């Protein structure tokens, strides 16, 4: 049974996403869907799409930080070409994890120590997820009186405070925790020392970049909401974004397809906005990334071949 799921994981995730999409579209009023689609504000949609430029830049900076631990230098155009190709290949994978996985496969042939590169890439993803959880908890803690869509225990001040402190300490002590886990597997001491030094060097940088990435992702979603005439306070938008990102980390769908639309539709229904707009927002987010990545990939392919 386990072998079956391992061999057919991509097909299963794709089927799961298709089932979710069919379920969601079955609940849609087609006339309303077409109307809301025709009412999209192109101005806000365009500037929302432009937020993918800093998104790509942050992805590039993180990879450069990881690769700085190795002697091999990769030209910026080549690296951007590989990263955008990785985005396209990672579409069937969980959206918060897929790009880094494909990037590792594509870039590992350029580094001498694949073991070190793997764990640095793994560390970057763990760091990113912890930052998302941290921002989510801060949002609930600060705006708990404005948010009444979660179970009561999530609105308990001390519960959130203790959880927040735990995440902060985990974020700060994460390099040492990874090292301790690796000791349990009896990895060679020299390799552990190399990993420890590298992680200490990039820990603060990755955390800072993750926060900056989140800021521009917030702007992207905020502008997209405005394009679909969705007007919410900042705290609610933060909560929706954080929940959506965390759900997309669950490796049960193809590129978050279906889960993304389900999350937005759920929140919009609770907040008295049309169900159809949640599906539109989710679909646009997917298409934005797909079209932008393909467009940038073509541009850098041209310059890369020319070079």
XYZ file of N, CA and C in Angstrom, residues 4 13 16 21 32 50-51 56-57 66 72 79 118 136 139 162 172 174 182 188 190 196 206 220 238 260-261 268 302:
87
model
N 2.504 1.761 -3.304
C 1.542 2.251 -4.286
C 1.428 3.775 -4.216
N -2.164 13.270 -6.024
C -2.303 14.695 -5.700
C -3.080 15.432 -6.784
N -6.686 14.498 -6.430
C -7.253 15.194 -5.264
C -7.579 16.638 -5.608
N -11.483 20.885 -7.159
C -11.902 21.901 -8.134
C -13.314 21.605 -8.648
N -23.106 34.255 -11.854
C -22.415 35.160 -10.922
C -20.907 35.115 -11.139
N 2.753 42.438 -10.549
C 4.116 42.980 -10.461
C 4.817 42.587 -9.159
N 4.042 42.236 -8.133
C 4.637 41.826 -6.856
C 5.414 40.513 -6.982
N 10.486 36.853 -6.965
C 11.569 36.170 -7.678
C 12.935 36.617 -7.160
N 13.044 37.910 -6.862
C 14.303 38.448 -6.350
C 14.688 37.803 -5.015
N 22.701 30.360 -0.113
C 23.011 28.941 0.055
C 24.252 28.567 -0.755
N 31.707 26.897 -6.251
C 31.159 27.018 -7.598
C 30.298 28.275 -7.739
N 21.172 31.289 -13.040
C 20.471 30.940 -11.805
C 18.996 31.312 -11.891
N 21.765 19.926 0.494
C 20.431 19.403 0.812
C 19.918 19.944 2.145
N 1.318 34.393 11.721
C -0.075 34.003 11.982
C -0.429 34.197 13.452
N -0.613 37.833 14.442
C -1.856 38.422 13.922
C -3.030 38.115 14.838
N 2.065 31.752 24.922
C 2.986 30.631 25.128
C 3.398 30.017 23.789
N 14.877 30.778 16.729
C 16.218 31.200 17.119
C 17.160 30.016 17.331
N 16.733 26.947 16.030
C 16.564 25.937 14.985
C 17.879 25.331 14.496
N 20.687 15.482 13.733
C 21.665 14.814 12.875
C 22.656 13.983 13.689
N 29.046 12.253 10.369
C 30.424 12.581 10.700
C 30.536 13.988 11.282
N 32.856 16.297 11.184
C 33.321 17.355 10.306
C 32.174 17.908 9.468
N 26.784 23.366 10.706
C 26.542 24.294 11.811
C 27.036 25.697 11.484
N 18.015 34.522 6.276
C 16.825 33.831 5.786
C 15.565 34.314 6.491
N 0.617 41.735 -2.713
C 0.066 41.046 -3.892
C -1.377 40.619 -3.645
N -4.197 39.348 6.775
C -3.025 38.628 7.295
C -3.391 37.213 7.709
N -6.121 26.118 -2.274
C -6.063 27.575 -2.308
C -7.468 28.164 -2.493
N -8.184 27.627 -3.474
C -9.532 28.120 -3.766
C -10.495 27.826 -2.620
N -14.257 33.877 2.580
C -15.161 34.859 1.982
C -16.616 34.586 2.363
N 16.416 33.058 -23.543
C 16.949 33.774 -24.706
C 18.318 34.379 -24.386
